[in-house]
Amino acid sequence: MLIKCKQVFAALFFVLAGFSASASEGHEHESGEKKGFNASEVIFGHIGDNHDWHLFDLNGHPVSIPLPVIIYHPEKGLSVFSSKNFEHGHASYEGYRLNEKNKVVSEDGAAIKDLSITKNVASMLISVVLLLLIMISVANKYKKNGVMKAPSGFQNALEPVIMFVRDEVAKPNLGHKYMRYMPLLLTVFFFIWINNLLGLLPGGANFTGNIAVTGALSLISFIVIIFSGNKHFWGHLFNPPGVPLGIKFLLVPIEIISLFIKPIALMIRLFANILAGHIIILSVVSMIFIFGALSKFAGWGFVPVSLAFSVFMFFLELLVAAIQAFIFTNLTAVFIGQAVEEAHHHDHEHEKYHAHNPETGQEYNVSDNTIVA
């Protein structure tokens, strides 16, 4: 496994090296003078979304997979073409071009709607296909062999994970209603986990490190929380019991704000952790070229240090990929559990109960733990 990881980071090294060489040659061609390595341009170019899927550079020329560009113009209507027509931002096509932020804009200044299949969208579709193939194959094995036969193959690898989500996430937070939300929790967990792992591949998309993606996932959780809320939940939110009226005017707005803070916290936590991991790995590899710009010997001397720390960070990110999927799923279950929690009337009745004579009503002078016949 260590050898495979070293191969992965060797590929990452050469991808970055080719990218930086291409960027430097492009700047020299445009300005006629040599420019240094721009680490921020390389890093944010890799973690950002694009209209083509960049793989590597060959002889100073980028090799990438063009993706479909789908544009709706209020006057021209729908336009569909390949992103290769933009020539990596150096050309316009059918009145459209890429601006400095790599966004498609209309040359006539019209407000257009970009429905393109970008790198992040393509990565999402790949992850959805993988998720369906994995889960359907496992489900078919259960249908064929039943639940009494020992699992085998990939089914054997997934069953402990599914049982973990059920026993450690769903049951403790949702109680007897856990089966109702298991499809949601399993889908969220595996969808985030698969995309986190795909983002660690050389040239992979920074899908879960995009705040729009984590925002959409958090919105789904928020909608489920809202529609799952019962009378007990909404009553405590808008009319907290046992609280003086004056305090309610202060407490109710805080409770309402906290309701919206929950999905925001989910969104920012996943986005920040995944984005930070990608930036750290790319920054460490970029140090090779930063030191190389100062001295060729310093650049080559920093290669072992950079690759060693990158391998360490890669193993750490493998752990973070699973942890962040678990945290998002667990907090979603916690918030849903708060919304579906029932009032505990029996607990209050038990606290107020005292042993007494049912005929006379006289209380017995015994402890609460004493059994009275």
CSV table of C-alpha atoms in Angstrom, one decimal:
chain,number,residue,atom,x,y,z
A,1,MET,CA,0.0,0.0,0.0
A,2,LEU,CA,2.9,2.3,0.8
A,3,ILE,CA,4.4,1.6,-2.6
A,4,LYS,CA,1.1,2.5,-4.3
A,5,CYS,CA,0.9,5.8,-2.3
A,6,LYS,CA,4.4,6.7,-3.4
A,7,GLN,CA,3.4,6.1,-7.0
A,8,VAL,CA,0.4,8.3,-6.5
A,9,PHE,CA,2.4,11.1,-5.2
A,10,ALA,CA,5.1,10.6,-7.8
A,11,ALA,CA,2.3,11.1,-10.4
A,12,LEU,CA,1.1,14.1,-8.5
A,13,PHE,CA,4.6,15.6,-8.5
A,14,PHE,CA,4.9,15.2,-12.3
A,15,VAL,CA,1.5,16.6,-12.9
A,16,LEU,CA,2.3,19.7,-10.8
A,17,ALA,CA,5.7,19.9,-12.5
A,18,GLY,CA,4.2,19.8,-15.9
A,19,PHE,CA,1.5,22.3,-14.9
A,20,SER,CA,4.0,24.8,-13.5
A,21,ALA,CA,6.2,24.4,-16.6
A,22,SER,CA,3.3,25.1,-18.9
A,23,ALA,CA,2.2,28.1,-16.8
A,24,SER,CA,5.8,29.5,-16.9
A,25,GLU,CA,6.1,29.0,-20.7
A,26,GLY,CA,2.7,30.6,-21.3
A,27,HIS,CA,3.7,33.7,-19.3
A,28,GLU,CA,7.0,33.9,-21.2
A,29,HIS,CA,5.3,33.6,-24.5
A,30,GLU,CA,2.8,36.4,-23.6
A,31,SER,CA,5.1,38.9,-21.9
A,32,GLY,CA,8.4,37.9,-23.5
A,33,GLU,CA,10.1,37.7,-20.2
A,34,LYS,CA,10.7,34.9,-17.7
A,35,LYS,CA,8.4,34.9,-14.6
A,36,GLY,CA,8.8,32.9,-11.4
A,37,PHE,CA,6.7,30.1,-10.2
A,38,ASN,CA,3.3,31.3,-9.0
A,39,ALA,CA,2.3,28.9,-6.2
A,40,SER,CA,-1.1,30.5,-5.6
A,41,GLU,CA,-2.0,30.3,-9.3
A,42,VAL,CA,-1.1,26.6,-9.4
A,43,ILE,CA,-2.8,25.7,-6.1
A,44,PHE,CA,-6.1,27.6,-6.7
A,45,GLY,CA,-6.1,26.4,-10.3
A,46,HIS,CA,-6.1,22.8,-9.2
A,47,ILE,CA,-8.7,23.2,-6.4
A,48,GLY,CA,-11.0,25.4,-8.5
A,49,ASP,CA,-13.7,24.3,-10.9
A,50,ASN,CA,-13.0,24.2,-14.7
A,51,HIS,CA,-14.7,23.6,-18.0
A,52,ASP,CA,-12.1,21.0,-18.9
A,53,TRP,CA,-10.5,18.2,-17.0
A,54,HIS,CA,-6.7,18.9,-16.9
A,55,LEU,CA,-4.6,15.7,-16.8
A,56,PHE,CA,-1.0,16.7,-17.4
A,57,ASP,CA,1.3,18.7,-19.7
A,58,LEU,CA,3.2,17.4,-22.6
A,59,ASN,CA,6.0,19.5,-24.1
A,60,GLY,CA,4.6,22.6,-22.5
A,61,HIS,CA,1.1,22.0,-23.8
A,62,PRO,CA,-1.8,21.0,-21.5
A,63,VAL,CA,-3.5,17.6,-22.1
A,64,SER,CA,-7.1,17.7,-20.8
A,65,ILE,CA,-10.5,16.2,-21.4
A,66,PRO,CA,-12.9,18.7,-22.9
A,67,LEU,CA,-16.3,18.9,-21.2
A,68,PRO,CA,-19.7,20.0,-22.6
A,69,VAL,CA,-20.5,23.7,-22.5
A,70,ILE,CA,-24.3,24.3,-22.2
A,71,ILE,CA,-25.3,28.0,-22.4
A,72,TYR,CA,-28.7,29.6,-22.4
A,73,HIS,CA,-28.8,33.1,-24.0
A,74,PRO,CA,-32.0,35.1,-23.6
A,75,GLU,CA,-31.9,36.0,-27.4
A,76,LYS,CA,-29.9,33.2,-29.0
A,77,GLY,CA,-31.4,30.4,-27.0
A,78,LEU,CA,-29.6,27.2,-26.1
A,79,SER,CA,-26.0,26.6,-27.3
A,80,VAL,CA,-24.2,23.3,-26.7
A,81,PHE,CA,-20.5,22.8,-27.8
A,82,SER,CA,-17.2,21.4,-26.5
A,83,SER,CA,-15.0,23.4,-24.2
A,84,LYS,CA,-12.0,22.7,-26.5
A,85,ASN,CA,-13.3,25.5,-28.7
A,86,PHE,CA,-12.2,28.0,-26.0
A,87,GLU,CA,-8.6,26.8,-26.4
A,88,HIS,CA,-8.0,27.0,-22.7
A,89,GLY,CA,-9.3,30.6,-22.5
A,90,HIS,CA,-7.3,31.9,-25.5
A,91,ALA,CA,-10.2,32.0,-28.0
A,92,SER,CA,-13.9,32.8,-28.1
A,93,TYR,CA,-16.6,30.7,-29.7
A,94,GLU,CA,-20.1,31.6,-30.9
A,95,GLY,CA,-20.0,34.9,-29.0
A,96,TYR,CA,-18.8,33.3,-25.7
A,97,ARG,CA,-15.5,33.3,-23.9
A,98,LEU,CA,-13.8,32.4,-20.6
A,99,ASN,CA,-13.1,35.4,-18.3
A,100,GLU,CA,-10.2,35.6,-15.9
A,101,LYS,CA,-12.2,33.7,-13.3
A,102,ASN,CA,-12.7,30.8,-15.8
A,103,LYS,CA,-16.4,31.6,-16.1
A,104,VAL,CA,-18.2,31.7,-19.4
A,105,VAL,CA,-19.4,35.1,-20.4
A,106,SER,CA,-21.2,36.5,-23.4
A,107,GLU,CA,-19.3,39.0,-25.5
A,108,ASP,CA,-22.4,41.1,-26.0
A,109,GLY,CA,-22.7,41.6,-22.2
A,110,ALA,CA,-26.0,39.7,-21.9
A,111,ALA,CA,-26.9,37.8,-18.7
A,112,ILE,CA,-26.6,34.1,-19.6
A,113,LYS,CA,-27.3,30.9,-17.7
A,114,ASP,CA,-24.4,28.5,-17.6
A,115,LEU,CA,-25.6,24.9,-17.4
A,116,SER,CA,-22.3,23.4,-18.4
A,117,ILE,CA,-20.9,20.0,-17.2
A,118,THR,CA,-17.8,21.3,-15.4
A,119,LYS,CA,-15.1,19.3,-13.7
A,120,ASN,CA,-17.0,19.2,-10.4
A,121,VAL,CA,-20.2,18.2,-12.1
A,122,ALA,CA,-18.5,15.4,-14.0
A,123,SER,CA,-16.9,14.2,-10.8
A,124,MET,CA,-20.3,14.2,-9.1
A,125,LEU,CA,-21.7,12.1,-11.9
A,126,ILE,CA,-18.8,9.6,-11.7
A,127,SER,CA,-19.3,9.3,-7.9
A,128,VAL,CA,-23.1,8.8,-8.4
A,129,VAL,CA,-22.4,6.0,-10.9
A,130,LEU,CA,-19.9,4.4,-8.5
A,131,LEU,CA,-22.3,4.6,-5.6
A,132,LEU,CA,-25.1,3.0,-7.6
A,133,LEU,CA,-22.9,0.2,-8.9
A,134,ILE,CA,-21.5,-0.6,-5.4
A,135,MET,CA,-24.9,-0.5,-3.6
A,136,ILE,CA,-26.9,-2.3,-6.2
A,137,SER,CA,-24.3,-5.1,-6.5
A,138,VAL,CA,-24.3,-5.5,-2.7
A,139,ALA,CA,-28.2,-5.4,-2.6
A,140,ASN,CA,-28.4,-8.0,-5.3
A,141,LYS,CA,-26.1,-10.3,-3.3
A,142,TYR,CA,-28.4,-10.0,-0.3
A,143,LYS,CA,-31.4,-10.7,-2.5
A,144,LYS,CA,-29.7,-13.8,-4.0
A,145,ASN,CA,-28.1,-15.3,-0.9
A,146,GLY,CA,-30.3,-13.9,1.9
A,147,VAL,CA,-29.2,-12.4,5.2
A,148,MET,CA,-28.3,-15.8,6.8
A,149,LYS,CA,-25.4,-16.6,4.4
A,150,ALA,CA,-22.0,-15.1,5.3
A,151,PRO,CA,-21.2,-12.1,3.1
A,152,SER,CA,-18.4,-12.3,0.6
A,153,GLY,CA,-16.3,-10.0,-1.6
A,154,PHE,CA,-17.2,-6.3,-1.5
A,155,GLN,CA,-20.3,-7.1,0.4
A,156,ASN,CA,-18.1,-8.3,3.3
A,157,ALA,CA,-16.3,-5.0,3.2
A,158,LEU,CA,-19.4,-2.8,3.2
A,159,GLU,CA,-21.5,-4.6,5.8
A,160,PRO,CA,-19.4,-3.5,8.8
A,161,VAL,CA,-19.6,0.1,7.6
A,162,ILE,CA,-23.4,-0.1,7.1
A,163,MET,CA,-23.8,-1.7,10.6
A,164,PHE,CA,-21.6,1.0,12.1
A,165,VAL,CA,-23.8,3.8,10.6
A,166,ARG,CA,-26.9,1.9,11.9
A,167,ASP,CA,-25.6,1.1,15.4
A,168,GLU,CA,-23.4,4.1,16.2
A,169,VAL,CA,-25.2,6.9,14.3
A,170,ALA,CA,-28.9,6.1,13.6
A,171,LYS,CA,-30.0,4.1,16.7
A,172,PRO,CA,-28.5,6.3,19.4
A,173,ASN,CA,-29.8,9.5,17.9
A,174,LEU,CA,-33.1,8.5,16.3
A,175,GLY,CA,-34.3,5.7,18.6
A,176,HIS,CA,-37.1,3.5,17.3
A,177,LYS,CA,-37.5,5.8,14.2
A,178,TYR,CA,-34.0,5.1,12.9
A,179,MET,CA,-35.1,2.8,10.0
A,180,ARG,CA,-37.1,5.7,8.5
A,181,TYR,CA,-33.9,7.7,8.0
A,182,MET,CA,-31.4,5.0,7.3
A,183,PRO,CA,-31.5,5.5,3.4
A,184,LEU,CA,-30.7,9.2,3.9
A,185,LEU,CA,-27.9,8.6,6.3
A,186,LEU,CA,-26.3,5.8,4.3
A,187,THR,CA,-26.6,7.9,1.1
A,188,VAL,CA,-25.0,11.0,2.6
A,189,PHE,CA,-22.2,9.0,4.3
A,190,PHE,CA,-21.1,7.0,1.2
A,191,PHE,CA,-21.7,9.9,-1.2
A,192,ILE,CA,-19.4,12.2,0.8
A,193,TRP,CA,-16.8,9.4,1.5
A,194,ILE,CA,-16.6,8.4,-2.2
A,195,ASN,CA,-16.2,12.0,-3.3
A,196,ASN,CA,-13.5,12.7,-0.6
A,197,LEU,CA,-11.5,9.8,-1.9
A,198,LEU,CA,-11.9,10.7,-5.6
A,199,GLY,CA,-10.6,14.2,-4.7
A,200,LEU,CA,-7.3,12.6,-3.5
A,201,LEU,CA,-6.5,11.1,-6.8
A,202,PRO,CA,-4.0,13.0,-9.0
A,203,GLY,CA,-5.9,15.3,-11.2
A,204,GLY,CA,-9.1,14.7,-9.2
A,205,ALA,CA,-11.8,17.3,-8.7
A,206,ASN,CA,-12.1,19.2,-5.4
A,207,PHE,CA,-15.8,18.4,-5.2
A,208,THR,CA,-16.5,18.3,-1.5
A,209,GLY,CA,-14.1,21.2,-1.1
A,210,ASN,CA,-16.6,23.4,-3.0
A,211,ILE,CA,-18.8,25.4,-0.7
A,212,ALA,CA,-21.7,25.2,-3.2
A,213,VAL,CA,-21.6,21.4,-2.9
A,214,THR,CA,-21.5,21.3,0.9
A,215,GLY,CA,-24.2,24.0,0.9
A,216,ALA,CA,-26.5,21.8,-1.2
A,217,LEU,CA,-25.9,18.8,1.1
A,218,SER,CA,-26.6,20.9,4.2
A,219,LEU,CA,-29.8,22.2,2.6
A,220,ILE,CA,-31.0,18.7,2.1
A,221,SER,CA,-30.3,18.0,5.8
A,222,PHE,CA,-32.1,21.2,6.8
A,223,ILE,CA,-35.2,20.4,4.7
A,224,VAL,CA,-35.4,16.9,6.4
A,225,ILE,CA,-35.0,18.5,9.8
A,226,ILE,CA,-37.8,21.0,9.1
A,227,PHE,CA,-40.3,18.5,7.8
A,228,SER,CA,-39.5,16.0,10.5
A,229,GLY,CA,-40.2,18.4,13.3
A,230,ASN,CA,-43.1,17.4,15.6
A,231,LYS,CA,-45.3,19.4,18.0
A,232,HIS,CA,-42.8,19.0,20.8
A,233,PHE,CA,-39.9,20.4,18.7
A,234,TRP,CA,-41.8,23.4,17.4
A,235,GLY,CA,-43.4,24.1,20.8
A,236,HIS,CA,-40.0,24.2,22.5
A,237,LEU,CA,-38.7,26.4,19.7
A,238,PHE,CA,-41.4,29.1,19.7
A,239,ASN,CA,-42.7,28.7,23.3
A,240,PRO,CA,-40.1,27.2,25.6
A,241,PRO,CA,-41.9,25.7,28.6
A,242,GLY,CA,-41.0,26.7,32.2
A,243,VAL,CA,-39.4,30.0,31.0
A,244,PRO,CA,-40.5,33.4,32.2
A,245,LEU,CA,-42.3,35.5,29.6
A,246,GLY,CA,-39.6,38.2,29.6
A,247,ILE,CA,-36.8,35.6,29.0
A,248,LYS,CA,-38.8,34.1,26.1
A,249,PHE,CA,-38.4,37.3,24.1
A,250,LEU,CA,-34.7,36.8,24.3
A,251,LEU,CA,-34.6,33.0,24.1
A,252,VAL,CA,-37.0,32.4,21.1
A,253,PRO,CA,-34.9,34.5,18.6
A,254,ILE,CA,-31.8,32.7,19.7
A,255,GLU,CA,-33.5,29.3,19.2
A,256,ILE,CA,-34.6,30.4,15.7
A,257,ILE,CA,-31.1,31.5,14.8
A,258,SER,CA,-29.7,28.3,16.1
A,259,LEU,CA,-32.0,26.4,13.8
A,260,PHE,CA,-30.3,28.0,10.7
A,261,ILE,CA,-26.8,27.8,12.3
A,262,LYS,CA,-27.0,24.0,12.2
A,263,PRO,CA,-26.9,23.6,8.4
A,264,ILE,CA,-24.4,26.4,8.1
A,265,ALA,CA,-22.1,24.6,10.5
A,266,LEU,CA,-22.4,21.4,8.5
A,267,MET,CA,-21.6,23.3,5.3
A,268,ILE,CA,-18.5,25.1,6.6
A,269,ARG,CA,-17.1,22.2,8.5
A,270,LEU,CA,-17.0,19.8,5.5
A,271,PHE,CA,-15.9,22.5,3.1
A,272,ALA,CA,-13.1,23.9,5.2
A,273,ASN,CA,-11.6,20.5,6.2
A,274,ILE,CA,-11.5,19.1,2.7
A,275,LEU,CA,-10.3,22.4,1.1
A,276,ALA,CA,-7.5,22.8,3.7
A,277,GLY,CA,-6.2,19.2,3.1
A,278,HIS,CA,-5.9,19.8,-0.6
A,279,ILE,CA,-4.2,23.2,-0.1
A,280,ILE,CA,-1.7,21.7,2.3
A,281,ILE,CA,-0.7,18.9,0.0
A,282,LEU,CA,-0.4,21.2,-3.0
A,283,SER,CA,1.5,23.7,-1.0
A,284,VAL,CA,4.0,21.2,0.2
A,285,VAL,CA,4.7,20.0,-3.3
A,286,SER,CA,4.9,23.5,-4.6
A,287,MET,CA,7.7,24.2,-2.1
A,288,ILE,CA,9.9,22.2,-4.5
A,289,PHE,CA,9.5,24.8,-7.2
A,290,ILE,CA,9.6,27.7,-4.8
A,291,PHE,CA,13.0,26.6,-3.5
A,292,GLY,CA,14.0,25.6,-7.1
A,293,ALA,CA,13.4,29.2,-8.2
A,294,LEU,CA,16.0,30.3,-5.6
A,295,SER,CA,18.5,27.5,-6.3
A,296,LYS,CA,18.4,24.4,-8.4
A,297,PHE,CA,20.2,22.5,-5.7
A,298,ALA,CA,17.8,23.7,-3.0
A,299,GLY,CA,14.9,22.6,-5.2
A,300,TRP,CA,16.2,19.1,-5.7
A,301,GLY,CA,17.3,18.9,-2.0
A,302,PHE,CA,13.7,19.7,-0.9
A,303,VAL,CA,12.2,16.9,-3.1
A,304,PRO,CA,12.6,14.1,-0.5
A,305,VAL,CA,11.3,16.3,2.3
A,306,SER,CA,8.3,17.4,0.3
A,307,LEU,CA,7.4,14.0,-1.0
A,308,ALA,CA,7.8,12.4,2.5
A,309,PHE,CA,5.5,15.0,4.1
A,310,SER,CA,3.0,14.6,1.2
A,311,VAL,CA,2.8,10.9,1.7
A,312,PHE,CA,2.2,11.5,5.4
A,313,MET,CA,-0.5,14.1,4.5
A,314,PHE,CA,-2.0,11.7,2.0
A,315,PHE,CA,-2.5,9.0,4.7
A,316,LEU,CA,-3.9,11.7,7.0
A,317,GLU,CA,-6.4,12.8,4.4
A,318,LEU,CA,-7.5,9.2,3.8
A,319,LEU,CA,-8.5,9.2,7.5
A,320,VAL,CA,-10.0,12.7,7.3
A,321,ALA,CA,-12.1,11.6,4.2
A,322,ALA,CA,-13.9,9.0,6.4
A,323,ILE,CA,-14.0,11.1,9.5
A,324,GLN,CA,-15.7,14.0,7.7
A,325,ALA,CA,-18.3,11.8,6.1
A,326,PHE,CA,-19.0,10.3,9.6
A,327,ILE,CA,-19.2,13.7,11.3
A,328,PHE,CA,-21.6,15.1,8.6
A,329,THR,CA,-23.8,12.0,8.8
A,330,ASN,CA,-23.7,11.9,12.6
A,331,LEU,CA,-24.6,15.6,13.1
A,332,THR,CA,-27.4,15.2,10.6
A,333,ALA,CA,-28.8,12.3,12.7
A,334,VAL,CA,-28.4,14.4,15.9
A,335,PHE,CA,-30.3,17.3,14.4
A,336,ILE,CA,-33.1,15.1,13.0
A,337,GLY,CA,-33.2,13.3,16.4
A,338,GLN,CA,-33.8,16.6,18.2
A,339,ALA,CA,-36.7,17.4,15.7
A,340,VAL,CA,-38.4,14.0,16.2
A,341,GLU,CA,-37.9,13.6,19.9
A,342,GLU,CA,-41.1,13.0,21.8
A,343,ALA,CA,-42.1,14.6,25.1
A,344,HIS,CA,-41.1,12.5,28.2
A,345,HIS,CA,-44.4,12.7,30.1
A,346,HIS,CA,-43.8,9.4,31.8
A,347,ASP,CA,-40.6,10.6,33.4
A,348,HIS,CA,-42.3,13.5,35.1
A,349,GLU,CA,-45.2,11.4,36.3
A,350,HIS,CA,-42.7,8.9,37.8
A,351,GLU,CA,-40.8,11.7,39.5
A,352,LYS,CA,-44.0,13.0,41.2
A,353,TYR,CA,-45.4,9.6,42.2
A,354,HIS,CA,-45.3,8.6,45.9
A,355,ALA,CA,-46.3,5.3,47.3
A,356,HIS,CA,-49.8,5.7,48.9
A,357,ASN,CA,-52.9,3.8,50.0
A,358,PRO,CA,-55.2,3.7,47.0
A,359,GLU,CA,-58.3,3.7,49.2
A,360,THR,CA,-57.5,6.5,51.7
A,361,GLY,CA,-54.8,8.4,49.7
A,362,GLN,CA,-52.5,8.3,52.7
A,363,GLU,CA,-48.8,8.3,51.7
A,364,TYR,CA,-46.6,5.6,53.1
A,365,ASN,CA,-43.5,6.6,55.0
A,366,VAL,CA,-41.1,4.5,52.8
A,367,SER,CA,-38.4,5.3,50.3
A,368,ASP,CA,-39.1,5.6,46.6
A,369,ASN,CA,-37.3,2.3,45.9
A,370,THR,CA,-39.4,0.3,48.4
A,371,ILE,CA,-42.0,-2.1,46.8
A,372,VAL,CA,-45.4,-1.8,48.5
A,373,ALA,CA,-47.7,-4.8,48.1
